[in-house]
GROMACS .gro file of C-alpha atoms in nm:
model
  500
    1MET     CA    1   0.000   0.000   0.000
    2SER     CA    2   0.255   0.255  -0.113
    3TYR     CA    3   0.019   0.451  -0.341
    4VAL     CA    4  -0.193   0.755  -0.259
    5LEU     CA    5  -0.494   0.868  -0.463
    6ALA     CA    6  -0.548   1.244  -0.487
    7ILE     CA    7  -0.887   1.387  -0.584
    8ASP     CA    8  -0.844   1.734  -0.735
    9GLN     CA    9  -1.196   1.868  -0.778
   10GLY     CA   10  -1.163   2.194  -0.970
   11THR     CA   11  -1.386   2.461  -1.118
   12THR     CA   12  -1.407   2.322  -1.471
   13SER     CA   13  -1.301   1.960  -1.427
   14SER     CA   14  -1.252   1.679  -1.179
   15ARG     CA   15  -0.919   1.499  -1.175
   16ALA     CA   16  -0.772   1.199  -1.000
   17ILE     CA   17  -0.399   1.134  -0.973
   18VAL     CA   18  -0.226   0.829  -0.829
   19PHE     CA   19   0.108   0.911  -0.662
   20ARG     CA   20   0.373   0.657  -0.569
   21SER     CA   21   0.562   0.669  -0.239
   22ASP     CA   22   0.846   0.863  -0.409
   23ILE     CA   23   0.583   1.128  -0.523
   24SER     CA   24   0.616   1.027  -0.888
   25ILE     CA   25   0.287   0.999  -1.078
   26ALA     CA   26   0.149   0.654  -1.166
   27ALA     CA   27  -0.170   0.766  -1.346
   28VAL     CA   28  -0.390   1.068  -1.418
   29ALA     CA   29  -0.756   1.089  -1.520
   30GLN     CA   30  -0.959   1.402  -1.589
   31GLN     CA   31  -1.316   1.483  -1.683
   32GLU     CA   32  -1.470   1.821  -1.758
   33PHE     CA   33  -1.824   1.899  -1.649
   34PRO     CA   34  -2.079   2.165  -1.751
   35GLN     CA   35  -2.082   2.521  -1.622
   36HIS     CA   36  -2.417   2.697  -1.574
   37PHE     CA   37  -2.463   3.074  -1.603
   38PRO     CA   38  -2.829   3.146  -1.518
   39ALA     CA   39  -2.781   3.526  -1.498
   40SER     CA   40  -2.509   3.785  -1.542
   41GLY     CA   41  -2.239   3.727  -1.279
   42TRP     CA   42  -2.400   3.400  -1.165
   43VAL     CA   43  -2.207   3.071  -1.189
   44GLU     CA   44  -2.341   2.731  -1.085
   45HIS     CA   45  -2.248   2.361  -1.095
   46GLU     CA   46  -2.473   2.059  -1.074
   47PRO     CA   47  -2.354   1.874  -0.758
   48GLU     CA   48  -2.429   1.538  -0.923
   49ASP     CA   49  -2.188   1.633  -1.205
   50ILE     CA   50  -1.919   1.705  -0.945
   51TRP     CA   51  -1.985   1.371  -0.776
   52THR     CA   52  -2.009   1.147  -1.083
   53SER     CA   53  -1.705   1.304  -1.252
   54THR     CA   54  -1.505   1.255  -0.930
   55VAL     CA   55  -1.596   0.886  -0.901
   56MET     CA   56  -1.534   0.823  -1.273
   57THR     CA   57  -1.189   0.983  -1.268
   58CYS     CA   58  -1.089   0.789  -0.954
   59ARG     CA   59  -1.192   0.463  -1.119
   60ASP     CA   60  -1.014   0.560  -1.443
   61ALA     CA   61  -0.692   0.652  -1.262
   62LEU     CA   62  -0.690   0.325  -1.065
   63GLU     CA   63  -0.751   0.128  -1.384
   64LYS     CA   64  -0.474   0.313  -1.573
   65ALA     CA   65  -0.231   0.245  -1.288
   66GLY     CA   66  -0.338  -0.120  -1.274
   67LEU     CA   67  -0.428  -0.087  -0.907
   68ALA     CA   68  -0.714  -0.195  -0.680
   69ALA     CA   69  -0.850  -0.044  -0.359
   70LYS     CA   70  -0.621  -0.268  -0.150
   71ASP     CA   71  -0.315  -0.102  -0.311
   72ILE     CA   72  -0.413   0.251  -0.206
   73ALA     CA   73  -0.294   0.363   0.139
   74ALA     CA   74  -0.515   0.672   0.148
   75ILE     CA   75  -0.717   0.927  -0.046
   76GLY     CA   76  -0.652   1.301  -0.024
   77ILE     CA   77  -0.908   1.559  -0.138
   78THR     CA   78  -0.841   1.909  -0.267
   79ASN     CA   79  -1.114   2.129  -0.402
   80GLN     CA   80  -1.243   2.457  -0.541
   81ARG     CA   81  -1.284   2.625  -0.206
   82GLU     CA   82  -1.575   2.865  -0.154
   83THR     CA   83  -1.818   2.681  -0.383
   84THR     CA   84  -2.126   2.608  -0.172
   85VAL     CA   85  -2.349   2.300  -0.156
   86VAL     CA   86  -2.656   2.249   0.063
   87TRP     CA   87  -2.804   1.900   0.064
   88ASP     CA   88  -3.061   1.677   0.231
   89ARG     CA   89  -2.918   1.492   0.530
   90ALA     CA   90  -3.138   1.187   0.461
   91THR     CA   91  -3.108   1.149   0.081
   92GLY     CA   92  -2.786   1.332  -0.013
   93GLN     CA   93  -2.978   1.526  -0.277
   94ALA     CA   94  -2.872   1.891  -0.315
   95VAL     CA   95  -3.157   2.138  -0.267
   96HIS     CA   96  -3.007   2.378  -0.525
   97ARG     CA   97  -2.720   2.378  -0.771
   98ALA     CA   98  -2.381   2.448  -0.614
   99ILE     CA   99  -2.307   2.822  -0.614
  100VAL     CA  100  -1.952   2.862  -0.745
  101TRP     CA  101  -1.682   3.078  -0.585
  102GLN     CA  102  -1.690   3.310  -0.889
  103ASP     CA  103  -2.061   3.385  -0.841
  104ARG     CA  104  -2.155   3.745  -0.756
  105ARG     CA  105  -2.528   3.713  -0.679
  106THR     CA  106  -2.491   3.814  -0.313
  107ALA     CA  107  -2.324   4.148  -0.391
  108ASP     CA  108  -2.623   4.343  -0.253
  109THR     CA  109  -2.622   4.142   0.071
  110CYS     CA  110  -2.250   4.209   0.109
  111ALA     CA  111  -2.297   4.581   0.041
  112LYS     CA  112  -2.567   4.594   0.311
  113LEU     CA  113  -2.344   4.419   0.567
  114LYS     CA  114  -2.064   4.666   0.490
  115ALA     CA  115  -2.299   4.964   0.514
  116GLU     CA  116  -2.414   4.841   0.855
  117GLY     CA  117  -2.051   4.849   0.972
  118HIS     CA  118  -1.993   4.475   1.019
  119GLU     CA  119  -1.674   4.441   0.816
  120PRO     CA  120  -1.417   4.524   1.089
  121MET     CA  121  -1.560   4.253   1.318
  122ILE     CA  122  -1.585   3.997   1.038
  123SER     CA  123  -1.230   4.071   0.918
  124GLN     CA  124  -1.089   4.050   1.269
  125LYS     CA  125  -1.241   3.706   1.327
  126THR     CA  126  -1.212   3.547   0.983
  127GLY     CA  127  -0.920   3.725   0.817
  128LEU     CA  128  -1.152   3.783   0.520
  129ILE     CA  129  -1.338   4.080   0.381
  130ILE     CA  130  -1.710   4.091   0.308
  131ASP     CA  131  -1.743   3.972  -0.052
  132PRO     CA  132  -1.977   3.748  -0.256
  133TYR     CA  133  -1.673   3.524  -0.316
  134PHE     CA  134  -1.704   3.352   0.022
  135SER     CA  135  -1.950   3.081   0.120
  136GLY     CA  136  -2.144   3.241   0.407
  137THR     CA  137  -2.371   3.469   0.205
  138LYS     CA  138  -2.419   3.194  -0.056
  139VAL     CA  139  -2.556   2.956   0.209
  140ALA     CA  140  -2.800   3.221   0.332
  141TRP     CA  141  -2.911   3.288  -0.028
  142ILE     CA  142  -2.994   2.918  -0.084
  143LEU     CA  143  -3.185   2.899   0.246
  144ASP     CA  144  -3.383   3.212   0.157
  145GLN     CA  145  -3.453   3.134  -0.209
  146VAL     CA  146  -3.534   2.760  -0.205
  147PRO     CA  147  -3.892   2.719  -0.077
  148GLY     CA  148  -3.892   2.565   0.270
  149ALA     CA  149  -3.512   2.538   0.290
  150ARG     CA  150  -3.462   2.768   0.588
  151LYS     CA  151  -3.728   2.589   0.790
  152ARG     CA  152  -3.578   2.251   0.703
  153ALA     CA  153  -3.227   2.376   0.790
  154GLU     CA  154  -3.345   2.495   1.130
  155ALA     CA  155  -3.505   2.152   1.185
  156GLY     CA  156  -3.165   1.988   1.120
  157GLU     CA  157  -3.271   1.823   0.794
  158LEU     CA  158  -3.011   1.992   0.570
  159LEU     CA  159  -2.631   2.003   0.561
  160PHE     CA  160  -2.392   2.262   0.420
  161GLY     CA  161  -2.044   2.201   0.294
  162THR     CA  162  -1.777   2.320   0.059
  163VAL     CA  163  -1.699   2.070  -0.218
  164ASP     CA  164  -1.450   1.866  -0.010
  165CYS     CA  165  -1.712   1.822   0.259
  166TYR     CA  166  -1.982   1.720   0.009
  167LEU     CA  167  -1.748   1.465  -0.153
  168LEU     CA  168  -1.640   1.328   0.186
  169TRP     CA  169  -2.003   1.282   0.285
  170ARG     CA  170  -2.081   1.098  -0.041
  171LEU     CA  171  -1.761   0.889  -0.038
  172THR     CA  172  -1.834   0.768   0.316
  173GLY     CA  173  -2.197   0.689   0.236
  174GLY     CA  174  -2.325   0.978   0.448
  175LYS     CA  175  -2.132   0.869   0.760
  176VAL     CA  176  -1.894   1.166   0.789
  177HIS     CA  177  -1.984   1.536   0.779
  178ALA     CA  178  -1.649   1.708   0.821
  179THR     CA  179  -1.406   1.951   0.660
  180ASP     CA  180  -1.056   2.077   0.735
  181ALA     CA  181  -0.942   2.409   0.879
  182THR     CA  182  -0.832   2.552   0.541
  183ASN     CA  183  -1.175   2.511   0.382
  184ALA     CA  184  -1.355   2.626   0.697
  185SER     CA  185  -1.144   2.943   0.693
  186ARG     CA  186  -1.302   3.044   0.358
  187THR     CA  187  -1.666   3.053   0.470
  188LEU     CA  188  -1.696   3.386   0.662
  189LEU     CA  189  -1.831   3.171   0.947
  190PHE     CA  190  -1.507   3.045   1.105
  191ASN     CA  191  -1.286   3.217   1.362
  192ILE     CA  192  -0.928   3.157   1.243
  193HIS     CA  193  -0.786   3.250   1.587
  194THR     CA  194  -0.995   3.009   1.797
  195GLY     CA  195  -1.027   2.742   1.524
  196GLN     CA  196  -1.406   2.724   1.580
  197TRP     CA  197  -1.730   2.812   1.405
  198ASP     CA  198  -1.828   3.152   1.543
  199GLU     CA  199  -2.174   3.199   1.694
  200GLU     CA  200  -2.177   3.576   1.634
  201LEU     CA  201  -2.097   3.526   1.265
  202LEU     CA  202  -2.356   3.249   1.228
  203LYS     CA  203  -2.622   3.473   1.377
  204LEU     CA  204  -2.525   3.772   1.162
  205LEU     CA  205  -2.524   3.571   0.836
  206ARG     CA  206  -2.830   3.369   0.945
  207VAL     CA  207  -2.674   3.024   0.905
  208PRO     CA  208  -2.807   2.758   1.148
  209ARG     CA  209  -2.531   2.577   1.341
  210SER     CA  210  -2.684   2.235   1.261
  211LEU     CA  211  -2.583   2.271   0.894
  212LEU     CA  212  -2.212   2.286   0.965
  213PRO     CA  213  -1.948   2.013   0.946
  214GLU     CA  214  -1.689   1.922   1.208
  215VAL     CA  215  -1.353   2.093   1.149
  216GLN     CA  216  -1.040   1.876   1.161
  217ASP     CA  217  -0.667   1.899   1.089
  218SER     CA  218  -0.575   1.896   0.721
  219SER     CA  219  -0.399   1.560   0.772
  220HIS     CA  220  -0.647   1.345   0.965
  221LEU     CA  221  -0.826   1.012   0.926
  222PHE     CA  222  -1.168   1.145   0.823
  223GLY     CA  223  -1.329   0.814   0.733
  224GLU     CA  224  -1.339   0.538   0.470
  225THR     CA  225  -1.500   0.503   0.130
  226THR     CA  226  -1.789   0.261   0.091
  227THR     CA  227  -1.686  -0.071  -0.066
  228ASP     CA  228  -1.914  -0.035  -0.370
  229LEU     CA  229  -1.729   0.270  -0.509
  230PHE     CA  230  -1.382   0.123  -0.572
  231GLY     CA  231  -1.416  -0.245  -0.485
  232GLY     CA  232  -1.294  -0.204  -0.128
  233ARG     CA  233  -1.263   0.048   0.153
  234ILE     CA  234  -0.998   0.322   0.124
  235ALA     CA  235  -0.906   0.560   0.407
  236ILE     CA  236  -0.965   0.931   0.342
  237SER     CA  237  -0.695   1.107   0.544
  238GLY     CA  238  -0.613   1.442   0.384
  239ILE     CA  239  -0.817   1.749   0.291
  240ALA     CA  240  -0.714   2.103   0.194
  241GLY     CA  241  -0.860   2.375  -0.025
  242ASP     CA  242  -0.689   2.389  -0.363
  243GLN     CA  243  -0.468   2.692  -0.299
  244GLN     CA  244  -0.354   2.565   0.038
  245ALA     CA  245  -0.290   2.221  -0.112
  246ALA     CA  246  -0.071   2.382  -0.379
  247THR     CA  247   0.119   2.567  -0.105
  248ILE     CA  248   0.188   2.229   0.060
  249GLY     CA  249   0.270   2.063  -0.274
  250GLN     CA  250   0.521   2.342  -0.338
  251ALA     CA  251   0.675   2.267   0.004
  252CYS     CA  252   0.624   2.628   0.117
  253PHE     CA  253   0.662   2.532   0.482
  254ARG     CA  254   0.882   2.825   0.590
  255PRO     CA  255   0.766   3.182   0.653
  256GLY     CA  256   0.854   3.395   0.350
  257MET     CA  257   0.786   3.119   0.098
  258MET     CA  258   0.520   3.214  -0.156
  259LYS     CA  259   0.338   3.022  -0.423
  260SER     CA  260   0.124   3.151  -0.706
  261THR     CA  261  -0.114   2.914  -0.884
  262TYR     CA  262  -0.242   2.999  -1.232
  263GLY     CA  263  -0.563   2.814  -1.310
  264THR     CA  264  -0.905   2.962  -1.386
  265GLY     CA  265  -0.806   3.240  -1.148
  266CYS     CA  266  -0.472   3.315  -0.987
  267PHE     CA  267  -0.405   3.273  -0.619
  268ALA     CA  268  -0.091   3.373  -0.434
  269LEU     CA  269  -0.022   3.260  -0.077
  270LEU     CA  270   0.264   3.383   0.142
  271ASN     CA  271   0.344   3.168   0.445
  272THR     CA  272   0.362   3.394   0.753
  273GLY     CA  273   0.412   3.115   1.009
  274ALA     CA  274   0.225   3.074   1.337
  275THR     CA  275   0.118   3.439   1.345
  276PRO     CA  276  -0.181   3.566   1.145
  277VAL     CA  277  -0.092   3.896   0.976
  278ALA     CA  278  -0.379   4.143   0.952
  279SER     CA  279  -0.369   4.300   0.608
  280LYS     CA  280  -0.387   4.676   0.553
  281THR     CA  281  -0.405   4.632   0.175
  282LYS     CA  282  -0.721   4.419   0.146
  283LEU     CA  283  -0.539   4.088   0.123
  284LEU     CA  284  -0.687   3.793   0.308
  285THR     CA  285  -0.547   3.631   0.618
  286THR     CA  286  -0.610   3.260   0.588
  287ILE     CA  287  -0.508   2.924   0.732
  288ALA     CA  288  -0.235   2.771   0.514
  289TYR     CA  289  -0.266   2.433   0.685
  290GLN     CA  290  -0.336   2.280   1.023
  291LEU     CA  291  -0.121   1.987   1.141
  292GLY     CA  292  -0.124   1.833   1.489
  293GLY     CA  293  -0.374   2.097   1.603
  294LYS     CA  294  -0.133   2.380   1.513
  295ARG     CA  295  -0.240   2.637   1.257
  296THR     CA  296   0.004   2.792   1.009
  297TYR     CA  297  -0.121   3.116   0.852
  298ALA     CA  298  -0.077   3.287   0.519
  299LEU     CA  299  -0.153   3.611   0.344
  300GLU     CA  300  -0.351   3.545   0.028
  301GLY     CA  301  -0.431   3.748  -0.278
  302SER     CA  302  -0.704   3.624  -0.511
  303ILE     CA  303  -0.732   3.715  -0.879
  304PHE     CA  304  -1.059   3.601  -1.031
  305VAL     CA  305  -0.947   3.583  -1.395
  306ALA     CA  306  -0.621   3.427  -1.518
  307GLY     CA  307  -0.651   3.115  -1.732
  308SER     CA  308  -1.015   3.201  -1.803
  309ALA     CA  309  -0.890   3.509  -1.992
  310VAL     CA  310  -0.705   3.273  -2.227
  311GLN     CA  311  -1.027   3.070  -2.258
  312TRP     CA  312  -1.198   3.395  -2.357
  313LEU     CA  313  -0.944   3.443  -2.637
  314ARG     CA  314  -1.020   3.089  -2.754
  315ASP     CA  315  -1.396   3.056  -2.702
  316GLY     CA  316  -1.516   3.416  -2.696
  317LEU     CA  317  -1.301   3.580  -2.962
  318GLY     CA  318  -1.188   3.269  -3.153
  319ILE     CA  319  -0.837   3.404  -3.215
  320ILE     CA  320  -0.664   3.087  -3.089
  321LYS     CA  321  -0.757   2.720  -3.107
  322ARG     CA  322  -0.540   2.605  -2.815
  323ALA     CA  323  -0.409   2.782  -2.507
  324ALA     CA  324  -0.051   2.688  -2.604
  325GLU     CA  325  -0.073   2.919  -2.907
  326THR     CA  326  -0.103   3.230  -2.688
  327GLY     CA  327   0.268   3.275  -2.598
  328PRO     CA  328   0.404   3.243  -2.954
  329LEU     CA  329   0.126   3.475  -3.075
  330ALA     CA  330   0.207   3.732  -2.804
  331ASP     CA  331   0.572   3.716  -2.910
  332LYS     CA  332   0.472   3.851  -3.252
  333SER     CA  333   0.297   4.159  -3.113
  334ASP     CA  334   0.388   4.512  -3.215
  335SER     CA  335   0.630   4.645  -2.952
  336MET     CA  336   0.523   5.004  -3.031
  337GLN     CA  337   0.171   4.938  -2.900
  338SER     CA  338   0.082   4.948  -2.531
  339VAL     CA  339  -0.244   4.754  -2.506
  340TYR     CA  340  -0.375   4.674  -2.158
  341LEU     CA  341  -0.651   4.427  -2.073
  342VAL     CA  342  -0.808   4.461  -1.728
  343PRO     CA  343  -0.993   4.127  -1.716
  344ALA     CA  344  -1.262   4.225  -1.465
  345PHE     CA  345  -1.514   3.987  -1.625
  346VAL     CA  346  -1.665   3.910  -1.281
  347GLY     CA  347  -1.536   4.216  -1.094
  348LEU     CA  348  -1.189   4.272  -0.951
  349GLY     CA  349  -1.039   4.065  -0.668
  350ALA     CA  350  -0.746   4.159  -0.445
  351PRO     CA  351  -0.633   4.418  -0.367
  352TYR     CA  352  -0.930   4.612  -0.514
  353TRP     CA  353  -1.232   4.397  -0.425
  354ASN     CA  354  -1.490   4.560  -0.647
  355PRO     CA  355  -1.760   4.314  -0.763
  356ASN     CA  356  -1.940   4.572  -0.980
  357VAL     CA  357  -1.678   4.675  -1.236
  358ARG     CA  358  -1.636   4.489  -1.564
  359GLY     CA  359  -1.341   4.430  -1.796
  360ALA     CA  360  -1.194   4.677  -2.043
  361LEU     CA  361  -0.923   4.711  -2.308
  362PHE     CA  362  -0.706   5.023  -2.319
  363GLY     CA  363  -0.464   5.154  -2.579
  364LEU     CA  364  -0.631   5.008  -2.889
  365THR     CA  365  -0.516   5.135  -3.229
  366ARG     CA  366  -0.622   5.055  -3.585
  367ASN     CA  367  -0.328   4.813  -3.596
  368THR     CA  368  -0.429   4.621  -3.283
  369GLY     CA  369  -0.489   4.259  -3.376
  370PRO     CA  370  -0.481   3.904  -3.234
  371ALA     CA  371  -0.111   3.922  -3.138
  372GLU     CA  372  -0.158   4.238  -2.932
  373LEU     CA  373  -0.469   4.096  -2.764
  374ALA     CA  374  -0.281   3.777  -2.675
  375HIS     CA  375   0.007   3.989  -2.540
  376ALA     CA  376  -0.229   4.202  -2.329
  377THR     CA  377  -0.413   3.895  -2.197
  378LEU     CA  378  -0.101   3.714  -2.077
  379GLU     CA  379   0.047   4.034  -1.939
  380SER     CA  380  -0.272   4.106  -1.744
  381VAL     CA  381  -0.204   3.798  -1.532
  382CYS     CA  382   0.149   3.922  -1.457
  383TYR     CA  383   0.030   4.272  -1.369
  384GLN     CA  384  -0.235   4.135  -1.134
  385THR     CA  385   0.030   3.919  -0.966
  386PHE     CA  386   0.248   4.229  -0.927
  387ASP     CA  387  -0.038   4.402  -0.744
  388LEU     CA  388  -0.058   4.109  -0.499
  389TRP     CA  389   0.321   4.097  -0.460
  390ALA     CA  390   0.334   4.469  -0.379
  391ALA     CA  391   0.049   4.437  -0.129
  392MET     CA  392   0.212   4.143   0.050
  393ARG     CA  393   0.539   4.329   0.083
  394ALA     CA  394   0.352   4.627   0.228
  395ASP     CA  395   0.166   4.408   0.481
  396TRP     CA  396   0.447   4.188   0.609
  397PRO     CA  397   0.759   4.374   0.727
  398ASP     CA  398   0.982   4.069   0.669
  399ALA     CA  399   0.873   4.040   0.305
  400THR     CA  400   1.162   4.187   0.110
  401ALA     CA  401   1.237   4.075  -0.244
  402ALA     CA  402   1.554   3.913  -0.113
  403ASN     CA  403   1.382   3.673   0.126
  404ILE     CA  404   1.064   3.586  -0.064
  405VAL     CA  405   1.085   3.265  -0.265
  406LEU     CA  406   0.820   3.259  -0.541
  407ARG     CA  407   0.717   2.917  -0.672
  408VAL     CA  408   0.459   2.892  -0.949
  409ASP     CA  409   0.225   2.620  -1.068
  410GLY     CA  410  -0.092   2.568  -1.269
  411GLY     CA  411  -0.172   2.545  -1.639
  412MET     CA  412  -0.046   2.890  -1.740
  413THR     CA  413   0.303   2.825  -1.605
  414ALA     CA  414   0.365   2.603  -1.910
  415SER     CA  415   0.399   2.932  -2.102
  416ASP     CA  416   0.764   3.038  -2.086
  417TRP     CA  417   0.663   3.375  -2.230
  418THR     CA  418   0.425   3.445  -1.941
  419MET     CA  419   0.665   3.326  -1.670
  420GLN     CA  420   0.951   3.535  -1.812
  421ARG     CA  421   0.726   3.841  -1.824
  422LEU     CA  422   0.622   3.770  -1.463
  423ALA     CA  423   0.986   3.765  -1.349
  424ASP     CA  424   1.051   4.086  -1.547
  425LEU     CA  425   0.759   4.277  -1.394
  426LEU     CA  426   0.824   4.153  -1.038
  427ASP     CA  427   1.198   4.212  -1.080
  428ALA     CA  428   1.247   3.881  -0.896
  429PRO     CA  429   1.320   3.519  -0.987
  430VAL     CA  430   1.027   3.286  -1.054
  431ASP     CA  431   1.076   2.913  -0.983
  432ARG     CA  432   0.882   2.649  -1.178
  433PRO     CA  433   0.897   2.298  -1.024
  434MET     CA  434   0.955   1.963  -1.191
  435ILE     CA  435   0.617   1.835  -1.069
  436GLN     CA  436   0.347   2.068  -1.197
  437GLU     CA  437   0.065   1.879  -1.027
  438THR     CA  438   0.134   2.061  -0.702
  439THR     CA  439  -0.231   2.096  -0.593
  440ALA     CA  440  -0.295   1.723  -0.619
  441LEU     CA  441   0.047   1.651  -0.466
  442GLY     CA  442  -0.043   1.863  -0.164
  443ALA     CA  443  -0.361   1.662  -0.108
  444ALA     CA  444  -0.170   1.336  -0.159
  445TYR     CA  445   0.097   1.449   0.088
  446LEU     CA  446  -0.158   1.528   0.361
  447ALA     CA  447  -0.324   1.187   0.313
  448GLY     CA  448   0.010   1.005   0.289
  449LEU     CA  449   0.142   1.182   0.599
  450ALA     CA  450  -0.149   1.048   0.807
  451ALA     CA  451  -0.112   0.703   0.648
  452GLY     CA  452   0.264   0.683   0.708
  453VAL     CA  453   0.357   0.688   0.338
  454TYR     CA  454   0.523   1.034   0.346
  455PRO     CA  455   0.760   1.190   0.602
  456GLU     CA  456   0.721   1.505   0.812
  457PRO     CA  457   0.718   1.841   0.625
  458SER     CA  458   1.090   1.922   0.651
  459LYS     CA  459   1.188   1.589   0.495
  460PHE     CA  460   0.913   1.610   0.234
  461ALA     CA  461   1.048   1.954   0.132
  462ASP     CA  462   1.373   1.785   0.027
  463ASN     CA  463   1.182   1.619  -0.260
  464TRP     CA  464   1.098   1.954  -0.424
  465ARG     CA  465   1.289   1.992  -0.753
  466LEU     CA  466   1.339   2.301  -0.969
  467GLU     CA  467   1.258   2.263  -1.338
  468HIS     CA  468   1.338   2.621  -1.445
  469ARG     CA  469   1.421   2.953  -1.281
  470PHE     CA  470   1.311   3.261  -1.475
  471LYS     CA  471   1.534   3.557  -1.398
  472PRO     CA  472   1.433   3.919  -1.467
  473ASN     CA  473   1.598   4.087  -1.766
  474MET     CA  474   1.375   4.389  -1.834
  475SER     CA  475   1.520   4.737  -1.792
  476ALA     CA  476   1.402   4.937  -1.492
  477ALA     CA  477   1.271   5.213  -1.720
  478THR     CA  478   1.059   4.972  -1.926
  479ARG     CA  479   0.925   4.802  -1.616
  480GLU     CA  480   0.828   5.133  -1.458
  481ARG     CA  481   0.659   5.257  -1.777
  482LYS     CA  482   0.458   4.937  -1.813
  483LEU     CA  483   0.351   4.928  -1.448
  484LYS     CA  484   0.239   5.292  -1.465
  485GLY     CA  485   0.031   5.211  -1.773
  486TRP     CA  486  -0.132   4.919  -1.592
  487ALA     CA  487  -0.211   5.137  -1.288
  488ARG     CA  488  -0.380   5.392  -1.517
  489ALA     CA  489  -0.587   5.118  -1.682
  490VAL     CA  490  -0.704   4.982  -1.346
  491ARG     CA  491  -0.797   5.332  -1.230
  492GLY     CA  492  -1.004   5.371  -1.548
  493VAL     CA  493  -1.196   5.050  -1.478
  494LEU     CA  494  -1.251   5.139  -1.111
  495ALA     CA  495  -1.380   5.481  -1.214
  496SER     CA  496  -1.652   5.322  -1.429
  497ASP     CA  497  -1.814   5.121  -1.141
  498GLU     CA  498  -2.140   5.087  -1.331
  499GLY     CA  499  -2.237   4.745  -1.205
  500GLU     CA  500  -2.548   4.571  -1.329
   0.00000   0.00000   0.00000
């Protein structure tokens, strides 16, 4: 039993990866599932699609690796974090589609809570700001909008969970209703200092306590799968939200280590150790992981649109057929043009946090074409990362360029063009690891740690291998000019604030 199965349940697809005891990959399976957009700014998933795609990919990965349930020491789960599911305790049926982290439908609720002056208290307890991004207001929306749901919730008939929690419940045949500290810390309902659900927050957001799961360490024996799923019982002993799992997979165990993941969105986490750092620049204070009852904290910056901007080039504008074409196309752009894309398709995340603004292109000329749009799209991800980088350095006194290690992962890091531009604009080295599946690896590590397959963090960190270091080579004058242009473009978008 020297294999670990990682479930990586993401925003657009479910994946399963089998890792060996030396962290090499034995098999990978992936399945996309439909996205639902019932109104502007609304994003939903069918919970059954999440469940069936997860089970199918696990079975596929085991089959590809030629393994059975008896060969797997443990399962680790990592997940899209704030996505919210409410389901029937008796039947497991969801009472509404899952409301995805990107969804903005509770913007008015959030604005009202801010206007009433609740944000300082919420931020102090949760490390978060009031925003539709987080789960708390999504739960309340489901309870208010689904006929009879609030009454049933108060009677103890319904359960709430983030995707990890929902999958755990289904995998264990409804026996275990639990989550880990990283996912709990993304709900607006959890006190990151006490490590408990907070009664004052529950009352304010009108979420009944009976809905909530138990909160455990990230590496913990949560339960076992039912025998019918994979032909035998498998222990489930690791859970972390996707960005925290990537932080672990990147072996960012020391304060000052930072990882930036480029998937649908972009998420940067900076390990700040045992002390939560309260942000003055609208970053989030979050739990990076909890091991042995001890919480390690991080500063986090969330960008809502990264890889999805490349999808927009492909599916919306039709100027590329595959994401891999974007870098070579950007390389052909006219260097005399300064085109900026502010990809606020669903509002702006950190450090601006404005759900109402929408995206815009600046600097268009008659000669602007596909190459310039590709250039602006890839660069927009680098500029947004710079904004997070600058905010983190402002918030954490120890965060100088000299002692921050930036490790990157996610689909977009395959683009050398983008990673080089990132190093240029940050004026700092960017490290890309040998194993790109860092999110799944983090989940596998947490499960394998509990199962005795993997060693303690410091020894695990020795396995991290550098594939390529991108070093900055842009002149200071060019960097400054480009960053000023980006700042002007963002100001232009923020000034519009038209909303829906």
